[in-house]
Coordinates of C-alpha atoms and ligand atoms in Angstrom, one line a residue:
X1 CA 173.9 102.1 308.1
X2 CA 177.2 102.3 309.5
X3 CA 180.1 103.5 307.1
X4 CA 182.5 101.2 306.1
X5 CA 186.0 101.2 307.7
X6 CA 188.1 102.5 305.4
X7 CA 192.1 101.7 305.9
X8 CA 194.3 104.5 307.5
X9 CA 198.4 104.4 307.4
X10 CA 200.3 105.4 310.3
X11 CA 203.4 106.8 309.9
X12 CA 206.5 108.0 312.0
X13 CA 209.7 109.9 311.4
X14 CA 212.2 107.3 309.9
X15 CA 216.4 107.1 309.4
X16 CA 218.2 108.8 306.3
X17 CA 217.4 106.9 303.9
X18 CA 220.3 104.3 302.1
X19 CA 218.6 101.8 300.3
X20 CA 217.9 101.0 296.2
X21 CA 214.3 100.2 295.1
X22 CA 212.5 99.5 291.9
X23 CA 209.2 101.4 291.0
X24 CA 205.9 99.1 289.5
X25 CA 205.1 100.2 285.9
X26 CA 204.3 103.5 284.4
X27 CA 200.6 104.1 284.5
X28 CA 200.1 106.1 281.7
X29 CA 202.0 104.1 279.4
X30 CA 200.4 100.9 281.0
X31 CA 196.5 102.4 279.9
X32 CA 198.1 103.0 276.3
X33 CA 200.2 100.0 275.9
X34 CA 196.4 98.1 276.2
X35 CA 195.1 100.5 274.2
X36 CA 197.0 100.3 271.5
X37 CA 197.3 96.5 271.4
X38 CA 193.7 96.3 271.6
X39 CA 193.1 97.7 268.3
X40 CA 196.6 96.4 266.9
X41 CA 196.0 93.4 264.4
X42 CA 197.3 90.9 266.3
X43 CA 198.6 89.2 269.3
X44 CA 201.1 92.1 271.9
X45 CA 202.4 90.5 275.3
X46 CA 203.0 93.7 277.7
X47 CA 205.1 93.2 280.1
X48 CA 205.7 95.1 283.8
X49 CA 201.8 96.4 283.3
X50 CA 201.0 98.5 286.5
X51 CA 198.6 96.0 288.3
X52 CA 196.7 99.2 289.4
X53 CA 193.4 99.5 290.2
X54 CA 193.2 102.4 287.7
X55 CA 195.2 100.2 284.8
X56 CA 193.0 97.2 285.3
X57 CA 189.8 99.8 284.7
X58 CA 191.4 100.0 281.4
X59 CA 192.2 96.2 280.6
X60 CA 188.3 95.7 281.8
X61 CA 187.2 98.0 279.4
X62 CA 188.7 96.5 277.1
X63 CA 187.3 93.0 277.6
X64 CA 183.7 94.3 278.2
X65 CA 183.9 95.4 274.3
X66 CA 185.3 92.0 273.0
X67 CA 189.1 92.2 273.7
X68 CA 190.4 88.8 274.6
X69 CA 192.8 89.6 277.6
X70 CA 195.0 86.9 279.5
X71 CA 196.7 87.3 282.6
X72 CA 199.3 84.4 282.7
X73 CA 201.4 86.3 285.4
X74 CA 201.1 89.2 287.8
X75 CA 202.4 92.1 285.1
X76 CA 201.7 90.1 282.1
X77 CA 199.0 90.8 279.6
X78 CA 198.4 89.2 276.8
X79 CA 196.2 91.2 274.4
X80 CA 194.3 89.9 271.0
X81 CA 194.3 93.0 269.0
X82 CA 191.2 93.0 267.0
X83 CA 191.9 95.9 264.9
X84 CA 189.4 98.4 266.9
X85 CA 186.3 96.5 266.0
X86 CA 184.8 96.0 269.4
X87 CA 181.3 94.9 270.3
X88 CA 178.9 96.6 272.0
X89 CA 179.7 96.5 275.5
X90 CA 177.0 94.4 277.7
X91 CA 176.0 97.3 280.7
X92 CA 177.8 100.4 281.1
X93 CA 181.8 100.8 281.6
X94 CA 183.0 101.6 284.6
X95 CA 186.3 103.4 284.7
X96 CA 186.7 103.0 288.5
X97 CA 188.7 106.2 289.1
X98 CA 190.7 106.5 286.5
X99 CA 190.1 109.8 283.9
X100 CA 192.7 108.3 281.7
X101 CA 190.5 105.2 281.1
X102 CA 187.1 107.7 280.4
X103 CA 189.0 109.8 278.4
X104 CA 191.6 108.0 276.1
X105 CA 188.3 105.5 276.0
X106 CA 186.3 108.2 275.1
X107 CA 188.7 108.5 271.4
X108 CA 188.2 104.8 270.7
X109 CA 184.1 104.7 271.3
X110 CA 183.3 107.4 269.0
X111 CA 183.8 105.6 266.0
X112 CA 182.3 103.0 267.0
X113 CA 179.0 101.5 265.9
X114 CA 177.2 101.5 268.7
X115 CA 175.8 103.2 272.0
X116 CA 177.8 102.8 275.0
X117 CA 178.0 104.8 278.6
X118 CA 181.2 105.2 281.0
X119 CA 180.5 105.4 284.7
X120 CA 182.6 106.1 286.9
X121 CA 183.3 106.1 291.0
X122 CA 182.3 109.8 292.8
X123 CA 185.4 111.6 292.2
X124 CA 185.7 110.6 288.5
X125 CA 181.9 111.3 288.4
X126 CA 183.0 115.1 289.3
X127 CA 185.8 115.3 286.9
X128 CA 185.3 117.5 283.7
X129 CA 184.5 115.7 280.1
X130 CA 183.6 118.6 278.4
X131 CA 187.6 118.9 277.2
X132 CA 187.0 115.6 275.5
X133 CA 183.4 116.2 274.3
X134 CA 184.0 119.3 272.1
X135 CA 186.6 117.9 269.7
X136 CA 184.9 114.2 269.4
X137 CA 181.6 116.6 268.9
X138 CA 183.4 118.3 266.1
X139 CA 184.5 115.4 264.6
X140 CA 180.9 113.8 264.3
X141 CA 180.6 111.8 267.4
X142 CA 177.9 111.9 269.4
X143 CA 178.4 112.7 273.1
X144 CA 176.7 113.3 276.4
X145 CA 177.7 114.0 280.2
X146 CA 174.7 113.1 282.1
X147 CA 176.6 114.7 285.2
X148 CA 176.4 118.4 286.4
X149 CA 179.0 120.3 284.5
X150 CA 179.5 117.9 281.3
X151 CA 180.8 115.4 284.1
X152 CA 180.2 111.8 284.2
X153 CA 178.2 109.8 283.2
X154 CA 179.3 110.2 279.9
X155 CA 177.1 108.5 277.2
X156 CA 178.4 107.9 273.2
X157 CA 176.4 106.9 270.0
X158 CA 179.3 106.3 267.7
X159 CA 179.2 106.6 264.1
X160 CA 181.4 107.8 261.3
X161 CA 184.1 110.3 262.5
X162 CA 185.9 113.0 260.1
X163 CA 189.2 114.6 261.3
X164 CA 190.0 118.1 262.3
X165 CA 192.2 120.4 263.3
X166 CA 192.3 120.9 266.8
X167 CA 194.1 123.5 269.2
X168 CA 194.2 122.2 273.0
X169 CA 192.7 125.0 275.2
X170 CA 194.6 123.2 278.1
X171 CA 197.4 121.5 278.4
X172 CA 196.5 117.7 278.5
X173 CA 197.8 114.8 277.0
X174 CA 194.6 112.7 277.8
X175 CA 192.6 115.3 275.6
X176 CA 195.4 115.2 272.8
X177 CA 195.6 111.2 272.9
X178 CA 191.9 111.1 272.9
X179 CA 191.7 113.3 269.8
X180 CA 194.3 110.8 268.1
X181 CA 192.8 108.0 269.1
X182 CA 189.6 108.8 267.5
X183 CA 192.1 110.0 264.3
X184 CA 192.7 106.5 263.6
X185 CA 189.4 106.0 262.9
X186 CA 188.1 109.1 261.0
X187 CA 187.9 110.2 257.5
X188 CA 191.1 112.2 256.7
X189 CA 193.2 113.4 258.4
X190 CA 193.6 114.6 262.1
X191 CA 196.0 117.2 263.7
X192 CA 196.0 118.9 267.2
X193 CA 198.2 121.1 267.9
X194 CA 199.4 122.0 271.7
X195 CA 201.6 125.1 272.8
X196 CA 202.6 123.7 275.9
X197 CA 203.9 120.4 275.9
X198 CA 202.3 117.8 277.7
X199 CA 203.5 114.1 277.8
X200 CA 204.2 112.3 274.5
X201 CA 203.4 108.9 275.9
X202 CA 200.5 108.4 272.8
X203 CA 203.3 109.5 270.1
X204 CA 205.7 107.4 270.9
X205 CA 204.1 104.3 271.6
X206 CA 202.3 105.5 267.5
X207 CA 206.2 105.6 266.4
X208 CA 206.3 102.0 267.9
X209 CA 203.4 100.3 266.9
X210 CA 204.2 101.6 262.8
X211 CA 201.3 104.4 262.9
X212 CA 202.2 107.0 260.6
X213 CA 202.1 110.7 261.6
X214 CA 203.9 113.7 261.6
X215 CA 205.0 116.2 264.1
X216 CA 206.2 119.6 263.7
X217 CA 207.9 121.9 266.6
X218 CA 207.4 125.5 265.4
X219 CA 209.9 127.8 267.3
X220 CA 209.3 131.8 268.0
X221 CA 212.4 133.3 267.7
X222 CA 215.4 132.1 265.5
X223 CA 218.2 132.2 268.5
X224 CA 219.0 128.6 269.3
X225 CA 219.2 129.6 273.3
X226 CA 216.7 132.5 273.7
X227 CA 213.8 130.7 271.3
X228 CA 210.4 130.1 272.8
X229 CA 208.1 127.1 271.9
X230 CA 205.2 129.0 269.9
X231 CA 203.8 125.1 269.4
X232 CA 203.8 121.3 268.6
X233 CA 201.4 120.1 265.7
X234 CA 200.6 116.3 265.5
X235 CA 198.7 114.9 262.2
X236 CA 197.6 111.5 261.2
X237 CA 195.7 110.2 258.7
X238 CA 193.0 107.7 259.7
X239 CA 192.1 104.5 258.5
X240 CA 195.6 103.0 260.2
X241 CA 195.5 99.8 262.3
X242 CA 198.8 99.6 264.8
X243 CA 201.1 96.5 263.9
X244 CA 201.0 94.0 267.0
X245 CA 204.3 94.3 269.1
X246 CA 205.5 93.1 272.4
X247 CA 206.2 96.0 274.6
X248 CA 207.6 96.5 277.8
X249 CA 206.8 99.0 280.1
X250 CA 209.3 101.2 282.4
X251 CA 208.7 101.8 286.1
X252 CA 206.2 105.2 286.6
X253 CA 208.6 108.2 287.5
X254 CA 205.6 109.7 289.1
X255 CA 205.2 106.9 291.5
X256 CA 209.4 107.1 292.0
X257 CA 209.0 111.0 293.0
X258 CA 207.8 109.9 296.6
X259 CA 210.8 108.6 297.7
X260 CA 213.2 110.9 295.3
X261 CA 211.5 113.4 297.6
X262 CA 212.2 111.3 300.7
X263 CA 215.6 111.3 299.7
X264 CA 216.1 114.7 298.7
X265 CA 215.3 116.5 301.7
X266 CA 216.9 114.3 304.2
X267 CA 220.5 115.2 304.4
X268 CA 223.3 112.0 304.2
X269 CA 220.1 110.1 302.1
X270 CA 221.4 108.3 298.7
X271 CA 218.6 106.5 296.7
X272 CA 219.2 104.9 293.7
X273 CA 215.8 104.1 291.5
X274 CA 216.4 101.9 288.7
X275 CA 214.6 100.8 285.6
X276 CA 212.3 104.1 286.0
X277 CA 211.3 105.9 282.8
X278 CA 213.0 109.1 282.1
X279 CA 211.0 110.1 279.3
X280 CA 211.7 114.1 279.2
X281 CA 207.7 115.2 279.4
X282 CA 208.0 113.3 283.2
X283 CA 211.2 114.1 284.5
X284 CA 210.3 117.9 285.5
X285 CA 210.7 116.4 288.9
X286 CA 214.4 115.6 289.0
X287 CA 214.6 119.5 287.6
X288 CA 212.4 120.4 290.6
X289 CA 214.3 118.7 293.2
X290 CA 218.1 119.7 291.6
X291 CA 216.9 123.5 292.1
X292 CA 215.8 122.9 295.1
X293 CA 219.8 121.4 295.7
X294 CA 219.6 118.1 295.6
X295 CA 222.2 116.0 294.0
X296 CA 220.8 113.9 291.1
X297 CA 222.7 111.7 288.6
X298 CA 220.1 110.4 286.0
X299 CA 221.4 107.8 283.4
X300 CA 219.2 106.8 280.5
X301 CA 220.0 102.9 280.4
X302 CA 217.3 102.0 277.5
X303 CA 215.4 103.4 274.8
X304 CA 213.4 100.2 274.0
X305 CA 210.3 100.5 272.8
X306 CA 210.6 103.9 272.2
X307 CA 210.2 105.0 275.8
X308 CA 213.9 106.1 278.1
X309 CA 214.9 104.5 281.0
X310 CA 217.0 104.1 283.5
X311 CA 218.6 105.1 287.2
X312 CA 218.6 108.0 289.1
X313 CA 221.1 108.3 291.7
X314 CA 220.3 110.7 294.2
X315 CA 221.6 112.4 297.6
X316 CA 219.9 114.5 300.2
X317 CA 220.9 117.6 301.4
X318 CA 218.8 120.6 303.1
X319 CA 216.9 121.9 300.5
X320 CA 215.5 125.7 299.4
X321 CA 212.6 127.0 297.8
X322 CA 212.1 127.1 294.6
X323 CA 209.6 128.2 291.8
X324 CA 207.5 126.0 289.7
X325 CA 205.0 127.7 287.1
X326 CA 204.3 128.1 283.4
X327 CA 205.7 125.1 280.5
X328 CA 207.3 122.9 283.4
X329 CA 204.0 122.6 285.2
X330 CA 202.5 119.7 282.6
X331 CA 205.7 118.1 283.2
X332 CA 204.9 117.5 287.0
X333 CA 201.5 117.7 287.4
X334 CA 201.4 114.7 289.1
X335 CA 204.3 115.6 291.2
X336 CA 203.4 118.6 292.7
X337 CA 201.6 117.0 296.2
X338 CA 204.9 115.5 296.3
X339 CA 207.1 118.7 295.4
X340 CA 204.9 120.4 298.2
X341 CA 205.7 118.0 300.9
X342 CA 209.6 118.8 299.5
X343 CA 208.3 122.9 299.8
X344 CA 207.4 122.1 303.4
X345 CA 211.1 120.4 303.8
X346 CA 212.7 123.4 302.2
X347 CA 214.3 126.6 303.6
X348 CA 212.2 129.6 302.1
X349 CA 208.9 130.1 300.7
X350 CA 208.2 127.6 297.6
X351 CA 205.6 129.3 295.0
X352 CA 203.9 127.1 292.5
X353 CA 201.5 128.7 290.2
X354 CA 199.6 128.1 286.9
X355 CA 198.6 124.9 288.0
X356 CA 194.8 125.2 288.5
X357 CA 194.7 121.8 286.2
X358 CA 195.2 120.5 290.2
X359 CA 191.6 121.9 290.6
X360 CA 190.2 119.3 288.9
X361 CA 192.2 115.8 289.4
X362 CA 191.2 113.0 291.6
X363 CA 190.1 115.7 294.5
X364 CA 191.0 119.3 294.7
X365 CA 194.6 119.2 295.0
X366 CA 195.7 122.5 295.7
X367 CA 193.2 122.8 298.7
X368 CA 194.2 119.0 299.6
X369 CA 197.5 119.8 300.2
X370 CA 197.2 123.3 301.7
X371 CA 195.0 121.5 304.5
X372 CA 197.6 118.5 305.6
X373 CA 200.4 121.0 305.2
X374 CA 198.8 122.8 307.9
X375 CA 197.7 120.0 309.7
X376 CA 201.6 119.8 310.0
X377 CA 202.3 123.4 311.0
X378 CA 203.5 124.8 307.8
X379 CA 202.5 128.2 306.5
X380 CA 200.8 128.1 303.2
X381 CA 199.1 130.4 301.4
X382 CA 196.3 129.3 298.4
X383 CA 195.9 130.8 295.1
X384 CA 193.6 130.2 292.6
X385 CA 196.5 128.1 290.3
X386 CA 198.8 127.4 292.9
X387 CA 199.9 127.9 296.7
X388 CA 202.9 129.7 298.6
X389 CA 204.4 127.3 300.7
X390 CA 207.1 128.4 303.7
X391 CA 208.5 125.2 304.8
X392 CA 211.7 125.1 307.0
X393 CA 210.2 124.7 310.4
X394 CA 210.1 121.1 311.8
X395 CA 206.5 119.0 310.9
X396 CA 204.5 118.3 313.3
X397 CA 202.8 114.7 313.3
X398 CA 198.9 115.3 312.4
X399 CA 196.0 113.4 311.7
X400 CA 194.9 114.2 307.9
X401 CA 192.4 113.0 304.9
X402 CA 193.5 111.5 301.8
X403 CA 190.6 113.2 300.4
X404 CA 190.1 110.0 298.1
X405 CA 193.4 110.8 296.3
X406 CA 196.0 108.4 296.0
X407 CA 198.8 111.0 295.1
X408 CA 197.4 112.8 298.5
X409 CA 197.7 109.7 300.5
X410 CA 201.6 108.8 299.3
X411 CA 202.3 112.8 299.5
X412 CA 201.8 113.3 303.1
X413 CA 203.0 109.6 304.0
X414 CA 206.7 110.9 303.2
X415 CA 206.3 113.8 305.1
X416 CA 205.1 111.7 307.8
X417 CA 208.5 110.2 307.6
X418 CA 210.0 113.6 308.2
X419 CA 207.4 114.8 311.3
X420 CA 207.9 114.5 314.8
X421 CA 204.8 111.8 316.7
X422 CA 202.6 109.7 314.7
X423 CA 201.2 111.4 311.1
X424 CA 197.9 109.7 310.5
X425 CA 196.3 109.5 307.1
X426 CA 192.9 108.2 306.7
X427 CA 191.0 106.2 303.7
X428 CA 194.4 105.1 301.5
X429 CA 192.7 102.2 299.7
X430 CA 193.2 104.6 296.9
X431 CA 197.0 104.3 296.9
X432 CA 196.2 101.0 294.9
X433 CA 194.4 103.0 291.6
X434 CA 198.9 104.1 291.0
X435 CA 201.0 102.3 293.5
X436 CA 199.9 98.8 294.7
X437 CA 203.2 97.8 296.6
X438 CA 203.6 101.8 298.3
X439 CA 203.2 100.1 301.7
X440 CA 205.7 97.5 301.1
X441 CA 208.8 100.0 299.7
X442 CA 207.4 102.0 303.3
X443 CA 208.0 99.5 305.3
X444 CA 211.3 99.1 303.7
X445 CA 212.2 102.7 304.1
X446 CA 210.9 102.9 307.4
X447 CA 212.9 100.2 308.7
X448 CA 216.5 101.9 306.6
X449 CA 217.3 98.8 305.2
X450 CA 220.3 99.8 303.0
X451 CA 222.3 99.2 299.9
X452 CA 225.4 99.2 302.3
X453 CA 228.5 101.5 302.0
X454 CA 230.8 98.2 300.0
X455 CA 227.6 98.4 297.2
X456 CA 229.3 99.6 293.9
X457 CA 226.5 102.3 293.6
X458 CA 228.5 104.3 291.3
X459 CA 229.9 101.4 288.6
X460 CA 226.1 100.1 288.4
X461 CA 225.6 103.4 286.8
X462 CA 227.9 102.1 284.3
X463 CA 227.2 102.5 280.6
X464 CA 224.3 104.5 279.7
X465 CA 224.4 108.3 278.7
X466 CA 224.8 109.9 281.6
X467 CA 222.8 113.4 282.3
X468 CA 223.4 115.7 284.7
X469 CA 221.8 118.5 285.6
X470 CA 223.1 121.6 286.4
X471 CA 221.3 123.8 289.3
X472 CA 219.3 126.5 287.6
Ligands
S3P501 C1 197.8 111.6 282.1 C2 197.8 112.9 281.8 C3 197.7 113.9 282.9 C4 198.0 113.3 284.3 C5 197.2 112.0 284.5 C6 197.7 111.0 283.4 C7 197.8 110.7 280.9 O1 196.4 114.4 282.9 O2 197.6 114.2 285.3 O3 197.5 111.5 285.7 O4 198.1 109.5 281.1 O5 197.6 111.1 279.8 P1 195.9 115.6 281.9 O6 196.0 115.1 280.5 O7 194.4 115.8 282.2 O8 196.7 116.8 282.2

């Protein structure tokens, strides 16, 4: 049988980039924000949902176990909390691609009281579960990967849960939510403690939706500048049901970082990005990028619903190499296909390292990127946790894989806008699990339709708390 056709993009080098652009919804606070209101106690309308394939995994989920779920508008749900009693789903769950879907749904099965299995497509299905099936183990649930590896399929008989204590032995905020997920169901209480700080996504929507909890920031060192984070300690007691709220959620940073990239390496560029979360556990990219010398403005507009937003301003320049390693790399591990292509853009030799997390996310990412940056003509070297990337010279136009990953796909189609010929990138269906309108704000880019020199760009950034950022 022949394979399917599976889309490619082409892409060429395109003008400096003057323009303004809104991002869809954050993705990780889209899967929570159904989450949560599915085992609220009462009706939540969430709006600016991320109408991704990997978000809508989620939402289906959640029907498959009971949840009534309307749609009355692209980016509106409608969700009927039914204070986490679900029914047993009919068939098995499939999570599509997403991991935040197996594993945040991983929290809510365990206590539940009945059998259920999660599928999911062949790179979820090679994605490690064992991080999740030790602490719902240890709190009583029962759990199986019937993959190689403790990967997928993963198979849970829930019952009666009791809390623990838990230390993350990587940094993850899918493990943590999972963990407290499950907390709201157990016996006692729950705590997990991380010593790298990972996004707080779970905690604050918690704060929003009236859970109770506690978290404690313990410090080594008593200096106020020199002190180190020794760790950050979460505890709930179970047995709470979230009060049903409305919630709105900000455009994904993650998905923004494309074309802050875009911009930043393309000297005369000005972007502005607006309505974009800024949460602090996501913005490690606008750090990244100022090191590297771009010129960012960030103003936080909103704090609604517990989650910062607001614009970034920002203005391309030729950039230099940079390092990105140890606490920041939870912050951007999403980013860091992105901050490569940036690497590539950038005079000097970029080294990123204690990421091996990139190992193990949709594809390999660290051998993803170190084959298209090639592909282009750039010099990069591989470690086990990171890469060496020289960047500087100009990139050639090359013909390259997504390798199934839609972070991959969106990566390599900025730096196609950067490379001389025609950059080809092959199987990009995927770009639709994170970013379903990536080929539209392309386009736009391609094209350099603009904002316009007589366009107030700097009085729109009017009154918010403005933050900038020093270079390091
Ligand atoms: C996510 C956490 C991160 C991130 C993923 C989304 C989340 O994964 O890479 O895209 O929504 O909690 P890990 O928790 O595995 O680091």
């Amino acid at each position: 049988m022949k394979a399917a056709a599976k889309n490619i993009l082409k892409v060429r080098r395109a003008p400096r980039i003057e323009t303004e652009l809104i991002v869809p919804g954050d993705k990780s606070i889209s899967h929570r924000a159904v989450l949560l209101s599915a085992i609220s106690n009462g009706r939540c309308t969430i709006t600016n949902f991320l109408e991704g394939e990997d978000c809508r995994s989620t939402a289906r989920a959640m029907r498959q176990l009971g949840v009534e779920i309307e749609t009355p508008e692209p980016g509106t749900v409608i969700v009927e909390g039914n204070r986490g009693i679900f029914r047993a789903p009919e068939g098995d769950i499939d999570c599509g691609n997403s991991g935040t879907t197996m594993r945040l749904m991983a929290g809510l099965l365990s206590p539940q009281k009945f059998r259920s299995k999660m599928t999911g497509d062949p790179s979820l299905s090679n994605r490690p579960m064992r991080r999740v099936i030790e602490p719902l183990q240890e709190m009583g649930a029962r759990l199986q990967a019937e993959g190689e590896k403790q990967c997928p399929p993963l198979t849970i008989v829930g019952g009666p849960l009791e809390g623990i204590t838990y230390r993350l032995p990587v940094a993850s905020a899918q493990v943590k939510s999972a963990v407290l997920l499950a907390g709201l169901f157990a016996k006692g209480t729950t705590t997990v403690i991380e010593s790298v700080r990972s996004r707080d996504h779970t905690e604050r929507m918690f704060e929003y939706f009236l859970i109770k909890f506690r978290r404690e920031e313990i410090w080594e060192g008593t200096c106020p500048v020199g002190r180190k984070l020794k760790e950050i300690r979460i505890s709930l007691d179970g047995g709470q049901i979230p009060e049903s709220r409305d919630f709105r959620v900000p455009g994904d940073i993650s998905s923004a970082a494309f074309w802050l990239v875009a911009a930043a390496a393309q000297p005369g560029s000005r972007l502005l990005v607006k309505d974009v979360g800024l949460n602090p556990t996501r913005t490690g990219i606008i750090d990244v990028l100022i090191r590297m010398g771009a010129r960012i403005r960030e103003v936080v507009e909103t704090s609604a619903h517990g989650e910062p937003a607001g614009t970034v301003d920002i203005k391309g320049i030729q950039l230099h190499a940079t390092e990105v390693r140890g606490a920041e790399i939870p912050n951007v591990i999403d980013e860091i296909p992105a901050i490569a292509v940036a690497a590539a853009l950038a005079e000097g030799t970029t080294v990123i390292r204690d990421a091996k997390e990139l190992r193990v996310k949709e594809t390999d990412r660290i051998a993803a990127v170190a084959t298209n940056l090639r592909a282009m003509g750039v010099e990069v070297e591989e470690f086990p946790d990171g890469m060496a990337i020289t960047g500087g010279k100009p990139l050639k136009g090359a013909r390259m894989q997504s390798f199934g990953d839609h972070r991959i796909a969106m990566a390599f189609a900025v730096a196609g806008l950067f490379a001389s010929g025609e950059t080809v990138i092959e199987d990009t269906d995927c770009v639709l699990t994170s970013y379903p309108t990536f080929f539209e704000t392309l386009k736009k880019i391609q094209k350099g339709t603009g904002i316009g020199r007589r366009t107030p760009v700097i009085s729109s950034l009017g009154g918010g708390k403005t933050r900038r950022r020093k270079k390091a």
